[in-house]
Short mmCIF file of C-alpha atoms in Angstrom, two decimals:
data_model
loop_
_atom_site.label_atom_id
_atom_site.label_comp_id
_atom_site.label_asym_id
_atom_site.label_seq_id
_atom_site.Cartn_x
_atom_site.Cartn_y
_atom_site.Cartn_z
CA ASP A 1 -32.92 -46.85 -22.61
CA GLY A 2 -28.67 -45.66 -23.03
CA THR A 3 -28.39 -45.03 -19.17
CA ILE A 4 -25.33 -45.25 -18.03
CA ARG A 5 -25.02 -46.20 -14.33
CA ALA A 6 -21.74 -45.66 -13.12
CA THR A 7 -19.69 -44.62 -8.51
CA LYS A 8 -16.26 -43.86 -10.16
CA GLY A 9 -14.53 -42.58 -13.35
CA GLY A 10 -15.10 -40.56 -16.13
CA ILE A 11 -16.04 -38.46 -19.13
CA GLY A 12 -15.25 -34.93 -21.04
CA GLY A 13 -12.87 -33.60 -18.55
CA TRP A 14 -15.05 -34.60 -15.45
CA ASN A 15 -14.16 -36.68 -12.96
CA LEU A 16 -16.67 -38.81 -11.41
CA ASP A 17 -16.07 -40.75 -7.88
CA GLU A 18 -18.98 -41.67 -5.60
CA ASN A 19 -20.89 -38.57 -4.52
CA LEU A 20 -18.90 -36.54 -6.24
CA LEU A 21 -18.37 -34.79 -10.24
CA TYR A 22 -15.47 -32.44 -10.48
CA SER A 23 -13.05 -30.96 -12.94
CA GLY A 24 -9.86 -29.69 -12.45
CA SER A 25 -7.65 -28.65 -9.37
CA GLY A 26 -6.17 -25.58 -8.09
CA LYS A 27 -8.27 -22.24 -9.13
CA THR A 28 -9.18 -24.29 -12.06
CA ARG A 29 -11.54 -26.64 -10.06
CA VAL A 30 -15.34 -26.50 -10.55
CA ALA A 31 -17.08 -29.52 -8.05
CA LEU A 32 -20.99 -31.08 -7.43
CA SER A 33 -21.52 -32.69 -4.35
CA SER A 34 -23.97 -35.07 -3.09
CA ALA A 35 -21.70 -36.62 -0.47
CA PRO A 36 -24.21 -38.17 2.44
CA ILE A 37 -24.52 -34.89 5.24
CA PRO A 38 -22.50 -36.12 8.62
CA SER A 39 -25.00 -36.11 11.63
CA GLY A 40 -25.64 -33.02 13.32
CA LYS A 41 -24.26 -30.87 9.93
CA ASP A 42 -26.32 -29.33 7.41
CA ASP A 43 -22.84 -26.75 6.40
CA THR A 44 -21.81 -29.10 3.72
CA TYR A 45 -20.56 -28.29 0.64
CA ARG A 46 -22.52 -29.19 -2.89
CA ILE A 47 -21.38 -26.60 -5.07
CA TRP A 48 -17.91 -24.98 -5.39
CA ALA A 49 -15.38 -23.79 -8.20
CA GLY A 50 -12.43 -21.50 -8.16
CA ASN A 51 -10.13 -24.31 -5.13
CA THR A 52 -9.77 -27.21 -5.03
CA SER A 53 -11.20 -27.56 -1.73
CA ALA A 54 -14.89 -26.86 -0.58
CA ALA A 55 -13.86 -24.32 1.84
CA LEU A 56 -11.67 -22.43 0.51
CA ALA A 57 -13.51 -21.48 -2.86
CA PRO A 58 -14.37 -17.86 -3.49
CA PHE A 59 -17.82 -19.30 -4.80
CA SER A 60 -19.49 -22.01 -3.07
CA VAL A 61 -23.24 -23.52 -2.17
CA THR A 62 -23.91 -25.09 0.88
CA ALA A 63 -26.16 -27.64 1.62
CA ARG A 64 -28.16 -25.37 3.89
CA GLY A 65 -27.87 -22.86 0.21
CA VAL A 66 -25.84 -20.91 2.00
CA LEU A 67 -24.00 -18.63 -1.01
CA LYS A 68 -20.70 -17.52 -0.58
CA ALA A 69 -19.23 -15.25 -3.63
CA ILE A 70 -15.65 -12.84 -3.08
CA SER A 71 -16.69 -10.65 -6.14
CA GLY A 72 -19.98 -10.03 -8.47
CA ASN A 73 -22.79 -8.56 -9.36
CA ILE A 74 -26.52 -9.17 -7.93
CA GLY A 75 -28.83 -6.87 -8.41
CA GLY A 76 -27.25 -3.80 -9.49
CA TRP A 77 -24.79 -3.86 -5.95
CA THR A 78 -21.40 -4.90 -6.73
CA ILE A 79 -19.90 -7.76 -4.66
CA GLY A 80 -16.39 -6.47 -2.52
CA THR A 81 -13.41 -9.13 -1.05
CA ASP A 82 -15.16 -6.58 2.04
CA ARG A 83 -17.81 -3.64 0.45
CA LEU A 84 -20.97 -3.97 -0.81
CA TYR A 85 -21.64 -1.55 -2.88
CA ALA A 86 -24.06 0.25 -6.13
CA GLY A 87 -23.74 3.72 -8.01
CA SER A 88 -21.18 6.55 -8.35
CA GLY A 89 -20.40 9.91 -7.65
CA ASP A 90 -23.82 11.93 -6.28
CA ASN A 91 -25.93 7.71 -6.03
CA TYR A 92 -23.54 6.06 -4.43
CA VAL A 93 -24.44 3.42 -1.60
CA ALA A 94 -21.52 1.57 0.26
CA LEU A 95 -21.83 -0.95 3.54
CA ASN A 96 -17.58 -1.41 4.73
CA THR A 97 -16.83 -4.36 6.18
CA SER A 98 -12.62 -3.50 5.34
CA SER A 99 -10.39 -3.38 7.76
CA THR A 100 -7.57 -1.28 6.04
CA SER A 101 -9.76 0.86 3.18
CA ASN A 102 -12.53 3.23 4.49
CA SER A 103 -11.57 1.09 7.76
CA GLU A 104 -13.22 3.38 9.90
CA TYR A 105 -16.62 3.20 8.63
CA ALA A 106 -19.29 1.29 8.16
CA ILE A 107 -21.61 2.97 5.70
CA TRP A 108 -21.86 5.91 3.66
CA ALA A 109 -23.82 7.98 1.31
CA GLY A 110 -23.61 10.17 -1.81
CA ALA A 111 -20.44 10.21 -2.60
CA ASP A 112 -17.57 7.52 -3.36
CA SER A 113 -15.72 8.09 -0.68
CA PRO A 114 -17.05 8.59 2.86
CA THR A 115 -13.78 11.18 3.17
CA SER A 116 -12.36 13.91 0.70
CA THR A 117 -8.10 14.06 -0.30
CA ASP A 118 -8.27 16.49 3.32
CA ASP A 119 -9.75 14.60 5.21
CA LYS A 120 -12.71 16.32 5.37
CA LEU A 121 -16.68 14.67 5.29
CA GLY A 122 -16.61 13.79 1.35
CA ALA A 123 -20.12 11.60 1.33
CA PRO A 124 -23.24 14.03 2.70
CA PHE A 125 -24.03 10.63 4.86
CA ALA A 126 -21.97 8.54 6.88
CA VAL A 127 -21.48 6.25 9.87
CA LYS A 128 -18.42 5.12 11.58
CA LYS A 129 -18.01 1.94 13.15
CA ASP A 130 -17.72 3.28 16.35
CA GLY A 131 -21.59 4.33 15.73
CA THR A 132 -20.80 8.29 15.47
CA VAL A 133 -22.98 9.70 12.08
CA TYR A 134 -21.82 12.29 10.15
CA LEU A 135 -24.75 14.09 8.04
CA LYS A 136 -24.99 17.19 6.01
CA LYS A 137 -28.52 17.99 6.25
CA LEU A 138 -31.04 16.59 8.33
CA ILE A 139 -34.96 17.37 8.08
CA ALA A 140 -36.80 16.08 11.59
CA LEU A 141 -40.65 15.72 10.99
CA GLY A 142 -43.07 14.71 13.74
CA GLU A 143 -44.42 15.82 17.37
CA PRO A 144 -42.78 15.44 20.06
CA ASP A 145 -43.13 12.90 22.11
CA ASP A 146 -45.19 12.67 25.57
CA THR A 147 -41.42 13.05 27.07
CA GLY A 148 -40.43 15.85 25.11
CA HIS A 149 -38.25 14.74 22.86
#
């Protein structure tokens, strides 16, 4: 029937170990693992690329389905190493975890940067990591609650 059964070897530039199919090393490594999950652990890597070590790879998927990608695009959003963002200019929105670039801001929208070149607010909406909120406009609708607020 043409079936091949092997637990070790190689085929077409790919290496086969008992629970691992892989090719390349370092930045060229691509791997698929079916290793048994150790008792009490469910974060075993199943797919990874870009590093010989699954834990250090820029792309990986665990047995639980946890996806790690240090860059790329998903649903119109760009994945940066420290920021998730979409759009440009007036349509720009960013969620920021950087400790260097615009590091004091966690969220901003309406401009590519939360600040302008003269250190004034660039985006019409921004939230600093300390919780300070900057708004260019605020429209509040509704009635005061029973406490008068």
